[in-house]
């Protein structure tokens, strides 16, 4: 396993910065824009997909804080801060919510302060770590989260950056083993089996241009992340269909679901 942090290198695209470009942010360089444009050329609804993903994150966190009574969140693969961030959505519904963010990208680290603006009643923390190093993530998260109480574990649009050789299913299973019954798992994951030809084209293009590799997975492969958990309604669906609240302009190759332990 390569658990080196990506260097701050603007000559090669990084997922965090490509995603920021797709969302209309300011933290990207020419290499990221080139990769983003290649994605859009291969998959014209890519901007809508990125927005729909962010909207799903908001809906899932709101559901967990407002309806499921969750007060602790572990958001792994946070990305460059984009309001509203997880703590803002959670603390709007439940001001005492405690939120830990994890990312390994130096640009996300540079903006970590924006992730640390907690409500006075709650808490936030940022961990600069590789998600594949589960031991470090759990140890550092325990500074802020009480692992004897339910935690919502969030892997939103990040597991595609963990290749099969690093066994993303084992990474997720180890984190979920550390949280008690009543905890939740939130996943969105780029699909390989929705519009597969276009997705194969976008994968080939972006992988040539970026530091992380993009591994789309089938619905069955994404479903395996939820093994042993109970999926909440409406199950594992195309992202805009999860408790609808986002008008997508077309098909979006992104699976999304929430499971309860
Ligand atoms: C596409 S962004 C998604 C951001 C956010 N979760 C969202 O959905 O809005 C993926 C993020 O995962 C991070 N990431 C990818 N692989 C990672 C790893 N092994 N450890 C920690 N962070 C990782 C990237 O740096 C990037 O910030």
PDB file of C-alpha atoms and ligand atoms in Angstrom:
ATOM      1  CA  UNK A   1       0.000   0.000   0.000  1.00  0.00           C
ATOM      2  CA  UNK A   2       1.260   3.456  -0.860  1.00  0.00           C
ATOM      3  CA  UNK A   3       0.178   5.663   2.031  1.00  0.00           C
ATOM      4  CA  UNK A   4       2.302   8.633   0.999  1.00  0.00           C
ATOM      5  CA  UNK A   5       0.349  11.871   0.924  1.00  0.00           C
ATOM      6  CA  UNK A   6       0.117  13.364  -2.541  1.00  0.00           C
ATOM      7  CA  UNK A   7       2.729  16.101  -2.901  1.00  0.00           C
ATOM      8  CA  UNK A   8       1.601  19.635  -3.637  1.00  0.00           C
ATOM      9  CA  UNK A   9       2.205  19.303  -7.379  1.00  0.00           C
ATOM     10  CA  UNK A  10       0.265  21.527  -9.744  1.00  0.00           C
ATOM     11  CA  UNK A  11       1.589  19.784 -12.870  1.00  0.00           C
ATOM     12  CA  UNK A  12      -0.672  16.757 -12.414  1.00  0.00           C
ATOM     13  CA  UNK A  13      -4.408  16.793 -11.715  1.00  0.00           C
ATOM     14  CA  UNK A  14      -5.700  15.834  -8.250  1.00  0.00           C
ATOM     15  CA  UNK A  15      -9.233  14.571  -7.625  1.00  0.00           C
ATOM     16  CA  UNK A  16      -9.864  17.208  -4.934  1.00  0.00           C
ATOM     17  CA  UNK A  17      -9.001  20.035  -7.326  1.00  0.00           C
ATOM     18  CA  UNK A  18     -10.798  18.546 -10.380  1.00  0.00           C
ATOM     19  CA  UNK A  19     -13.930  18.225  -8.245  1.00  0.00           C
ATOM     20  CA  UNK A  20     -13.521  21.821  -7.047  1.00  0.00           C
ATOM     21  CA  UNK A  21     -13.313  22.899 -10.707  1.00  0.00           C
ATOM     22  CA  UNK A  22     -16.485  20.948 -11.572  1.00  0.00           C
ATOM     23  CA  UNK A  23     -18.287  22.597  -8.638  1.00  0.00           C
ATOM     24  CA  UNK A  24     -17.231  26.092  -9.721  1.00  0.00           C
ATOM     25  CA  UNK A  25     -14.675  26.611  -6.911  1.00  0.00           C
ATOM     26  CA  UNK A  26     -11.387  28.534  -7.033  1.00  0.00           C
ATOM     27  CA  UNK A  27      -8.770  25.983  -5.962  1.00  0.00           C
ATOM     28  CA  UNK A  28      -7.604  24.395  -9.198  1.00  0.00           C
ATOM     29  CA  UNK A  29      -4.733  24.681 -11.663  1.00  0.00           C
ATOM     30  CA  UNK A  30      -4.354  24.225 -15.424  1.00  0.00           C
ATOM     31  CA  UNK A  31      -3.758  20.454 -15.081  1.00  0.00           C
ATOM     32  CA  UNK A  32      -6.958  20.066 -13.045  1.00  0.00           C
ATOM     33  CA  UNK A  33      -8.997  22.096 -15.522  1.00  0.00           C
ATOM     34  CA  UNK A  34      -7.631  20.003 -18.403  1.00  0.00           C
ATOM     35  CA  UNK A  35      -8.683  16.799 -16.627  1.00  0.00           C
ATOM     36  CA  UNK A  36     -12.057  18.337 -15.727  1.00  0.00           C
ATOM     37  CA  UNK A  37     -12.667  19.380 -19.329  1.00  0.00           C
ATOM     38  CA  UNK A  38     -11.707  15.876 -20.526  1.00  0.00           C
ATOM     39  CA  UNK A  39     -14.254  14.445 -18.076  1.00  0.00           C
ATOM     40  CA  UNK A  40     -16.971  16.785 -19.323  1.00  0.00           C
ATOM     41  CA  UNK A  41     -16.161  16.000 -22.946  1.00  0.00           C
ATOM     42  CA  UNK A  42     -16.488  12.254 -22.323  1.00  0.00           C
ATOM     43  CA  UNK A  43     -19.418  12.637 -19.927  1.00  0.00           C
ATOM     44  CA  UNK A  44     -21.396  15.853 -20.508  1.00  0.00           C
ATOM     45  CA  UNK A  45     -23.498  15.487 -17.334  1.00  0.00           C
ATOM     46  CA  UNK A  46     -20.338  15.459 -15.154  1.00  0.00           C
ATOM     47  CA  UNK A  47     -21.005  18.926 -13.690  1.00  0.00           C
ATOM     48  CA  UNK A  48     -24.539  17.890 -12.830  1.00  0.00           C
ATOM     49  CA  UNK A  49     -23.136  14.673 -11.317  1.00  0.00           C
ATOM     50  CA  UNK A  50     -20.753  16.632  -9.065  1.00  0.00           C
ATOM     51  CA  UNK A  51     -23.558  18.938  -7.932  1.00  0.00           C
ATOM     52  CA  UNK A  52     -25.937  16.029  -7.413  1.00  0.00           C
ATOM     53  CA  UNK A  53     -23.278  14.324  -5.304  1.00  0.00           C
ATOM     54  CA  UNK A  54     -22.849  17.355  -3.090  1.00  0.00           C
ATOM     55  CA  UNK A  55     -26.633  17.665  -2.772  1.00  0.00           C
ATOM     56  CA  UNK A  56     -26.851  13.969  -1.781  1.00  0.00           C
ATOM     57  CA  UNK A  57     -24.241  14.544   0.950  1.00  0.00           C
ATOM     58  CA  UNK A  58     -26.420  17.349   2.312  1.00  0.00           C
ATOM     59  CA  UNK A  59     -29.639  15.298   2.185  1.00  0.00           C
ATOM     60  CA  UNK A  60     -28.001  12.271   3.810  1.00  0.00           C
ATOM     61  CA  UNK A  61     -26.448  14.301   6.658  1.00  0.00           C
ATOM     62  CA  UNK A  62     -29.721  16.164   7.236  1.00  0.00           C
ATOM     63  CA  UNK A  63     -31.605  12.854   7.377  1.00  0.00           C
ATOM     64  CA  UNK A  64     -29.071  11.439   9.863  1.00  0.00           C
ATOM     65  CA  UNK A  65     -29.028  14.492  12.147  1.00  0.00           C
ATOM     66  CA  UNK A  66     -32.707  15.484  11.928  1.00  0.00           C
ATOM     67  CA  UNK A  67     -34.452  12.097  11.573  1.00  0.00           C
ATOM     68  CA  UNK A  68     -32.075   9.351  12.714  1.00  0.00           C
ATOM     69  CA  UNK A  69     -30.756  11.097  15.842  1.00  0.00           C
ATOM     70  CA  UNK A  70     -27.073  10.850  14.847  1.00  0.00           C
ATOM     71  CA  UNK A  71     -24.758  13.301  16.600  1.00  0.00           C
ATOM     72  CA  UNK A  72     -21.311  12.097  15.445  1.00  0.00           C
ATOM     73  CA  UNK A  73     -19.954  12.122  11.881  1.00  0.00           C
ATOM     74  CA  UNK A  74     -16.695  10.827  10.379  1.00  0.00           C
ATOM     75  CA  UNK A  75     -16.376  12.326   6.888  1.00  0.00           C
ATOM     76  CA  UNK A  76     -13.572  10.537   5.038  1.00  0.00           C
ATOM     77  CA  UNK A  77     -12.317  12.057   1.770  1.00  0.00           C
ATOM     78  CA  UNK A  78     -13.713  15.474   2.673  1.00  0.00           C
ATOM     79  CA  UNK A  79     -12.566  17.432  -0.361  1.00  0.00           C
ATOM     80  CA  UNK A  80     -11.907  21.155  -0.583  1.00  0.00           C
ATOM     81  CA  UNK A  81     -14.448  22.878   1.702  1.00  0.00           C
ATOM     82  CA  UNK A  82     -17.672  23.747  -0.142  1.00  0.00           C
ATOM     83  CA  UNK A  83     -20.468  25.289   1.887  1.00  0.00           C
ATOM     84  CA  UNK A  84     -22.528  23.868   3.312  1.00  0.00           C
ATOM     85  CA  UNK A  85     -19.995  21.385   4.687  1.00  0.00           C
ATOM     86  CA  UNK A  86     -21.023  18.344   6.723  1.00  0.00           C
ATOM     87  CA  UNK A  87     -20.733  20.110  10.103  1.00  0.00           C
ATOM     88  CA  UNK A  88     -22.845  23.028   8.914  1.00  0.00           C
ATOM     89  CA  UNK A  89     -25.687  20.753   7.779  1.00  0.00           C
ATOM     90  CA  UNK A  90     -25.459  18.531  10.870  1.00  0.00           C
ATOM     91  CA  UNK A  91     -25.211  21.420  13.335  1.00  0.00           C
ATOM     92  CA  UNK A  92     -28.098  23.265  11.724  1.00  0.00           C
ATOM     93  CA  UNK A  93     -30.290  20.275  12.602  1.00  0.00           C
ATOM     94  CA  UNK A  94     -28.506  19.355  15.852  1.00  0.00           C
ATOM     95  CA  UNK A  95     -26.080  22.030  17.144  1.00  0.00           C
ATOM     96  CA  UNK A  96     -24.247  19.588  19.437  1.00  0.00           C
ATOM     97  CA  UNK A  97     -23.064  17.442  16.494  1.00  0.00           C
ATOM     98  CA  UNK A  98     -19.396  16.427  16.485  1.00  0.00           C
ATOM     99  CA  UNK A  99     -17.739  16.072  13.085  1.00  0.00           C
ATOM    100  CA  UNK A 100     -14.305  14.745  12.119  1.00  0.00           C
ATOM    101  CA  UNK A 101     -12.980  15.290   8.614  1.00  0.00           C
ATOM    102  CA  UNK A 102     -10.236  13.180   6.978  1.00  0.00           C
ATOM    103  CA  UNK A 103      -8.331  13.878   3.769  1.00  0.00           C
ATOM    104  CA  UNK A 104      -4.733  13.451   2.580  1.00  0.00           C
ATOM    105  CA  UNK A 105      -4.558  16.228  -0.013  1.00  0.00           C
ATOM    106  CA  UNK A 106      -2.325  19.219   0.828  1.00  0.00           C
ATOM    107  CA  UNK A 107      -4.814  21.676  -0.695  1.00  0.00           C
ATOM    108  CA  UNK A 108      -7.601  20.379   1.542  1.00  0.00           C
ATOM    109  CA  UNK A 109      -5.235  20.690   4.513  1.00  0.00           C
ATOM    110  CA  UNK A 110      -4.562  24.324   3.572  1.00  0.00           C
ATOM    111  CA  UNK A 111      -8.296  25.007   3.910  1.00  0.00           C
ATOM    112  CA  UNK A 112      -8.856  22.901   7.013  1.00  0.00           C
ATOM    113  CA  UNK A 113      -9.562  25.954   9.148  1.00  0.00           C
ATOM    114  CA  UNK A 114     -12.778  26.455   7.174  1.00  0.00           C
ATOM    115  CA  UNK A 115     -13.809  22.981   8.347  1.00  0.00           C
ATOM    116  CA  UNK A 116     -13.184  23.811  11.963  1.00  0.00           C
ATOM    117  CA  UNK A 117     -15.798  26.495  12.508  1.00  0.00           C
ATOM    118  CA  UNK A 118     -17.979  24.504  14.864  1.00  0.00           C
ATOM    119  CA  UNK A 119     -21.081  25.662  16.680  1.00  0.00           C
ATOM    120  CA  UNK A 120     -20.200  26.383  20.327  1.00  0.00           C
ATOM    121  CA  UNK A 121     -22.203  23.320  21.432  1.00  0.00           C
ATOM    122  CA  UNK A 122     -20.566  20.882  18.996  1.00  0.00           C
ATOM    123  CA  UNK A 123     -17.027  20.128  17.813  1.00  0.00           C
ATOM    124  CA  UNK A 124     -15.092  19.629  14.593  1.00  0.00           C
ATOM    125  CA  UNK A 125     -11.626  18.261  13.910  1.00  0.00           C
ATOM    126  CA  UNK A 126      -9.521  17.690  10.811  1.00  0.00           C
ATOM    127  CA  UNK A 127      -7.214  14.702  10.345  1.00  0.00           C
ATOM    128  CA  UNK A 128      -4.514  14.859   7.685  1.00  0.00           C
ATOM    129  CA  UNK A 129      -4.309  11.127   6.915  1.00  0.00           C
ATOM    130  CA  UNK A 130      -4.626   8.514   4.203  1.00  0.00           C
ATOM    131  CA  UNK A 131      -7.987   6.729   4.502  1.00  0.00           C
ATOM    132  CA  UNK A 132      -6.233   3.426   3.818  1.00  0.00           C
ATOM    133  CA  UNK A 133      -4.358   3.882   7.095  1.00  0.00           C
ATOM    134  CA  UNK A 134      -7.463   2.952   9.106  1.00  0.00           C
ATOM    135  CA  UNK A 135      -5.569   2.607  12.409  1.00  0.00           C
ATOM    136  CA  UNK A 136      -4.410   6.238  12.311  1.00  0.00           C
ATOM    137  CA  UNK A 137      -7.834   7.509  11.224  1.00  0.00           C
ATOM    138  CA  UNK A 138      -9.599   5.747  14.107  1.00  0.00           C
ATOM    139  CA  UNK A 139      -6.997   6.667  16.694  1.00  0.00           C
ATOM    140  CA  UNK A 140      -7.050  10.363  15.780  1.00  0.00           C
ATOM    141  CA  UNK A 141     -10.840  10.484  15.361  1.00  0.00           C
ATOM    142  CA  UNK A 142     -11.196   9.196  18.932  1.00  0.00           C
ATOM    143  CA  UNK A 143      -9.934  12.600  20.152  1.00  0.00           C
ATOM    144  CA  UNK A 144     -13.334  14.012  19.139  1.00  0.00           C
ATOM    145  CA  UNK A 145     -15.730  11.075  18.652  1.00  0.00           C
ATOM    146  CA  UNK A 146     -16.948   8.619  21.274  1.00  0.00           C
ATOM    147  CA  UNK A 147     -16.776   5.229  19.565  1.00  0.00           C
ATOM    148  CA  UNK A 148     -19.109   3.687  22.132  1.00  0.00           C
ATOM    149  CA  UNK A 149     -21.932   5.773  20.633  1.00  0.00           C
ATOM    150  CA  UNK A 150     -23.310   5.700  17.059  1.00  0.00           C
ATOM    151  CA  UNK A 151     -21.265   7.382  14.341  1.00  0.00           C
ATOM    152  CA  UNK A 152     -22.227   8.145  10.738  1.00  0.00           C
ATOM    153  CA  UNK A 153     -19.284   7.132   8.562  1.00  0.00           C
ATOM    154  CA  UNK A 154     -19.227   9.035   5.271  1.00  0.00           C
ATOM    155  CA  UNK A 155     -17.344   7.890   2.172  1.00  0.00           C
ATOM    156  CA  UNK A 156     -18.920  10.178  -0.397  1.00  0.00           C
ATOM    157  CA  UNK A 157     -17.413  10.065  -3.874  1.00  0.00           C
ATOM    158  CA  UNK A 158     -13.998   8.963  -2.650  1.00  0.00           C
ATOM    159  CA  UNK A 159     -13.811   5.153  -2.717  1.00  0.00           C
ATOM    160  CA  UNK A 160     -13.273   5.233  -6.498  1.00  0.00           C
ATOM    161  CA  UNK A 161      -9.835   6.722  -5.674  1.00  0.00           C
ATOM    162  CA  UNK A 162      -8.911   3.504  -3.837  1.00  0.00           C
ATOM    163  CA  UNK A 163      -7.953   0.845  -6.363  1.00  0.00           C
ATOM    164  CA  UNK A 164      -8.876  -2.828  -5.979  1.00  0.00           C
ATOM    165  CA  UNK A 165      -5.265  -3.635  -5.039  1.00  0.00           C
ATOM    166  CA  UNK A 166      -5.758  -1.594  -1.824  1.00  0.00           C
ATOM    167  CA  UNK A 167      -9.018  -3.440  -1.044  1.00  0.00           C
ATOM    168  CA  UNK A 168     -11.496  -0.600  -0.414  1.00  0.00           C
ATOM    169  CA  UNK A 169     -14.055  -3.110   0.903  1.00  0.00           C
ATOM    170  CA  UNK A 170     -11.649  -4.062   3.708  1.00  0.00           C
ATOM    171  CA  UNK A 171     -11.014  -0.358   4.476  1.00  0.00           C
ATOM    172  CA  UNK A 172     -14.758   0.311   4.878  1.00  0.00           C
ATOM    173  CA  UNK A 173     -15.308  -2.918   6.851  1.00  0.00           C
ATOM    174  CA  UNK A 174     -12.533  -2.030   9.323  1.00  0.00           C
ATOM    175  CA  UNK A 175     -14.038   1.406   9.972  1.00  0.00           C
ATOM    176  CA  UNK A 176     -17.539  -0.049  10.370  1.00  0.00           C
ATOM    177  CA  UNK A 177     -16.196  -2.713  12.767  1.00  0.00           C
ATOM    178  CA  UNK A 178     -15.039   0.125  15.042  1.00  0.00           C
ATOM    179  CA  UNK A 179     -18.498   1.717  15.420  1.00  0.00           C
ATOM    180  CA  UNK A 180     -21.428   0.337  17.452  1.00  0.00           C
ATOM    181  CA  UNK A 181     -24.844  -0.855  16.319  1.00  0.00           C
ATOM    182  CA  UNK A 182     -27.054   2.071  15.390  1.00  0.00           C
ATOM    183  CA  UNK A 183     -24.214   3.632  13.364  1.00  0.00           C
ATOM    184  CA  UNK A 184     -24.636   4.477   9.682  1.00  0.00           C
ATOM    185  CA  UNK A 185     -22.592   4.224   6.488  1.00  0.00           C
ATOM    186  CA  UNK A 186     -23.087   6.817   3.722  1.00  0.00           C
ATOM    187  CA  UNK A 187     -21.623   6.062   0.305  1.00  0.00           C
ATOM    188  CA  UNK A 188     -21.767   7.554  -3.145  1.00  0.00           C
ATOM    189  CA  UNK A 189     -19.624   5.831  -5.728  1.00  0.00           C
ATOM    190  CA  UNK A 190     -19.010   6.395  -9.459  1.00  0.00           C
ATOM    191  CA  UNK A 191     -20.737   3.642 -11.419  1.00  0.00           C
ATOM    192  CA  UNK A 192     -19.170   1.420 -14.076  1.00  0.00           C
ATOM    193  CA  UNK A 193     -22.524  -0.032 -15.150  1.00  0.00           C
ATOM    194  CA  UNK A 194     -24.577   3.097 -15.876  1.00  0.00           C
ATOM    195  CA  UNK A 195     -23.834   4.317 -19.412  1.00  0.00           C
ATOM    196  CA  UNK A 196     -20.790   1.988 -19.373  1.00  0.00           C
ATOM    197  CA  UNK A 197     -19.288   3.064 -22.694  1.00  0.00           C
ATOM    198  CA  UNK A 198     -19.216   6.744 -21.807  1.00  0.00           C
ATOM    199  CA  UNK A 199     -17.884   5.896 -18.346  1.00  0.00           C
ATOM    200  CA  UNK A 200     -15.099   3.735 -19.808  1.00  0.00           C
ATOM    201  CA  UNK A 201     -14.115   6.667 -22.018  1.00  0.00           C
ATOM    202  CA  UNK A 202     -14.087   9.164 -19.141  1.00  0.00           C
ATOM    203  CA  UNK A 203     -12.112   6.731 -16.953  1.00  0.00           C
ATOM    204  CA  UNK A 204      -9.422   6.241 -19.579  1.00  0.00           C
ATOM    205  CA  UNK A 205      -9.109   9.992 -20.143  1.00  0.00           C
ATOM    206  CA  UNK A 206      -8.989  11.097 -16.531  1.00  0.00           C
ATOM    207  CA  UNK A 207      -6.628   8.318 -15.456  1.00  0.00           C
ATOM    208  CA  UNK A 208      -4.042   9.536 -17.942  1.00  0.00           C
ATOM    209  CA  UNK A 209      -4.144  13.004 -16.437  1.00  0.00           C
ATOM    210  CA  UNK A 210      -4.480  12.572 -12.694  1.00  0.00           C
ATOM    211  CA  UNK A 211      -2.561  11.492  -9.620  1.00  0.00           C
ATOM    212  CA  UNK A 212      -5.340   9.257  -8.288  1.00  0.00           C
ATOM    213  CA  UNK A 213      -6.875   6.602 -10.500  1.00  0.00           C
ATOM    214  CA  UNK A 214     -10.641   6.577 -11.060  1.00  0.00           C
ATOM    215  CA  UNK A 215     -12.156   3.139 -10.513  1.00  0.00           C
ATOM    216  CA  UNK A 216     -15.863   2.984 -11.321  1.00  0.00           C
ATOM    217  CA  UNK A 217     -17.693   0.053  -9.723  1.00  0.00           C
ATOM    218  CA  UNK A 218     -20.890  -1.834 -10.556  1.00  0.00           C
ATOM    219  CA  UNK A 219     -24.001  -1.679  -8.398  1.00  0.00           C
ATOM    220  CA  UNK A 220     -23.190  -5.174  -7.044  1.00  0.00           C
ATOM    221  CA  UNK A 221     -19.652  -4.108  -6.122  1.00  0.00           C
ATOM    222  CA  UNK A 222     -20.942  -0.976  -4.364  1.00  0.00           C
ATOM    223  CA  UNK A 223     -23.644  -3.033  -2.626  1.00  0.00           C
ATOM    224  CA  UNK A 224     -20.861  -5.161  -1.088  1.00  0.00           C
ATOM    225  CA  UNK A 225     -19.714  -2.142   0.965  1.00  0.00           C
ATOM    226  CA  UNK A 226     -23.043  -2.426   2.825  1.00  0.00           C
ATOM    227  CA  UNK A 227     -22.635  -6.115   3.696  1.00  0.00           C
ATOM    228  CA  UNK A 228     -24.127  -6.799   7.135  1.00  0.00           C
ATOM    229  CA  UNK A 229     -25.924  -3.414   7.195  1.00  0.00           C
ATOM    230  CA  UNK A 230     -29.565  -2.606   6.566  1.00  0.00           C
ATOM    231  CA  UNK A 231     -30.082  -0.157   3.684  1.00  0.00           C
ATOM    232  CA  UNK A 232     -32.483   2.642   4.505  1.00  0.00           C
ATOM    233  CA  UNK A 233     -35.137   3.587   1.946  1.00  0.00           C
ATOM    234  CA  UNK A 234     -34.866   3.925  -1.035  1.00  0.00           C
ATOM    235  CA  UNK A 235     -31.809   1.614  -1.028  1.00  0.00           C
ATOM    236  CA  UNK A 236     -28.820   1.897  -3.347  1.00  0.00           C
ATOM    237  CA  UNK A 237     -29.967   4.065  -6.238  1.00  0.00           C
ATOM    238  CA  UNK A 238     -28.790   6.555  -8.846  1.00  0.00           C
ATOM    239  CA  UNK A 239     -27.718   9.573  -6.798  1.00  0.00           C
ATOM    240  CA  UNK A 240     -30.571  11.938  -7.723  1.00  0.00           C
ATOM    241  CA  UNK A 241     -33.118   9.265  -6.740  1.00  0.00           C
ATOM    242  CA  UNK A 242     -32.035   9.097  -3.092  1.00  0.00           C
ATOM    243  CA  UNK A 243     -34.861  10.984  -1.342  1.00  0.00           C
ATOM    244  CA  UNK A 244     -35.130  13.313  -4.330  1.00  0.00           C
ATOM    245  CA  UNK A 245     -34.315  16.953  -3.885  1.00  0.00           C
ATOM    246  CA  UNK A 246     -32.070  17.618  -6.839  1.00  0.00           C
ATOM    247  CA  UNK A 247     -33.120  18.149 -10.455  1.00  0.00           C
ATOM    248  CA  UNK A 248     -30.540  16.294 -12.551  1.00  0.00           C
ATOM    249  CA  UNK A 249     -30.210  17.163 -16.211  1.00  0.00           C
ATOM    250  CA  UNK A 250     -29.788  13.615 -17.484  1.00  0.00           C
ATOM    251  CA  UNK A 251     -28.512  10.232 -16.365  1.00  0.00           C
ATOM    252  CA  UNK A 252     -25.834  10.314 -13.657  1.00  0.00           C
ATOM    253  CA  UNK A 253     -23.361   7.436 -13.311  1.00  0.00           C
ATOM    254  CA  UNK A 254     -23.165   7.557  -9.527  1.00  0.00           C
ATOM    255  CA  UNK A 255     -24.598   5.054  -7.019  1.00  0.00           C
ATOM    256  CA  UNK A 256     -25.687   6.376  -3.630  1.00  0.00           C
ATOM    257  CA  UNK A 257     -27.036   4.791  -0.477  1.00  0.00           C
ATOM    258  CA  UNK A 258     -27.169   4.876   3.318  1.00  0.00           C
ATOM    259  CA  UNK A 259     -26.983   1.766   5.503  1.00  0.00           C
ATOM    260  CA  UNK A 260     -27.611   1.191   9.222  1.00  0.00           C
ATOM    261  CA  UNK A 261     -25.542  -1.153  11.368  1.00  0.00           C
TER     262      UNK A 261
HETATM  263  C1  LIG B   1     -14.136  13.931  -5.332  1.00  0.00           C
HETATM  264  S1  LIG B   1     -13.592  14.499  -3.761  1.00  0.00           S
HETATM  265  C2  LIG B   1     -15.079  14.285  -2.797  1.00  0.00           C
HETATM  266  C3  LIG B   1     -15.242  15.275  -1.684  1.00  0.00           C
HETATM  267  C4  LIG B   1     -16.482  15.104  -0.805  1.00  0.00           C
HETATM  268  N1  LIG B   1     -16.487  13.800  -0.138  1.00  0.00           N
HETATM  269  C5  LIG B   1     -17.750  15.261  -1.587  1.00  0.00           C
HETATM  270  O1  LIG B   1     -18.314  14.240  -2.020  1.00  0.00           O
HETATM  271  O2  LIG B   1     -18.207  16.380  -1.817  1.00  0.00           O
HETATM  272  C6  LIG B   1     -12.590  13.112  -3.176  1.00  0.00           C
HETATM  273  C7  LIG B   1     -11.696  13.449  -2.014  1.00  0.00           C
HETATM  274  O3  LIG B   1     -11.157  12.229  -1.486  1.00  0.00           O
HETATM  275  C8  LIG B   1      -9.814  12.453  -1.137  1.00  0.00           C
HETATM  276  N2  LIG B   1      -9.105  11.162  -1.126  1.00  0.00           N
HETATM  277  C9  LIG B   1      -8.927  10.305  -2.151  1.00  0.00           C
HETATM  278  N3  LIG B   1      -8.219   9.233  -1.747  1.00  0.00           N
HETATM  279  C10 LIG B   1      -7.953   9.423  -0.429  1.00  0.00           C
HETATM  280  C11 LIG B   1      -7.254   8.665   0.544  1.00  0.00           C
HETATM  281  N4  LIG B   1      -6.693   7.481   0.258  1.00  0.00           N
HETATM  282  N5  LIG B   1      -7.162   9.175   1.797  1.00  0.00           N
HETATM  283  C12 LIG B   1      -7.731  10.366   2.113  1.00  0.00           C
HETATM  284  N6  LIG B   1      -8.397  11.126   1.236  1.00  0.00           N
HETATM  285  C13 LIG B   1      -8.519  10.659  -0.023  1.00  0.00           C
HETATM  286  C14 LIG B   1      -9.295  13.394  -2.213  1.00  0.00           C
HETATM  287  O4  LIG B   1      -8.129  14.086  -1.778  1.00  0.00           O
HETATM  288  C15 LIG B   1     -10.487  14.307  -2.403  1.00  0.00           C
HETATM  289  O5  LIG B   1     -10.412  15.430  -1.558  1.00  0.00           O
END
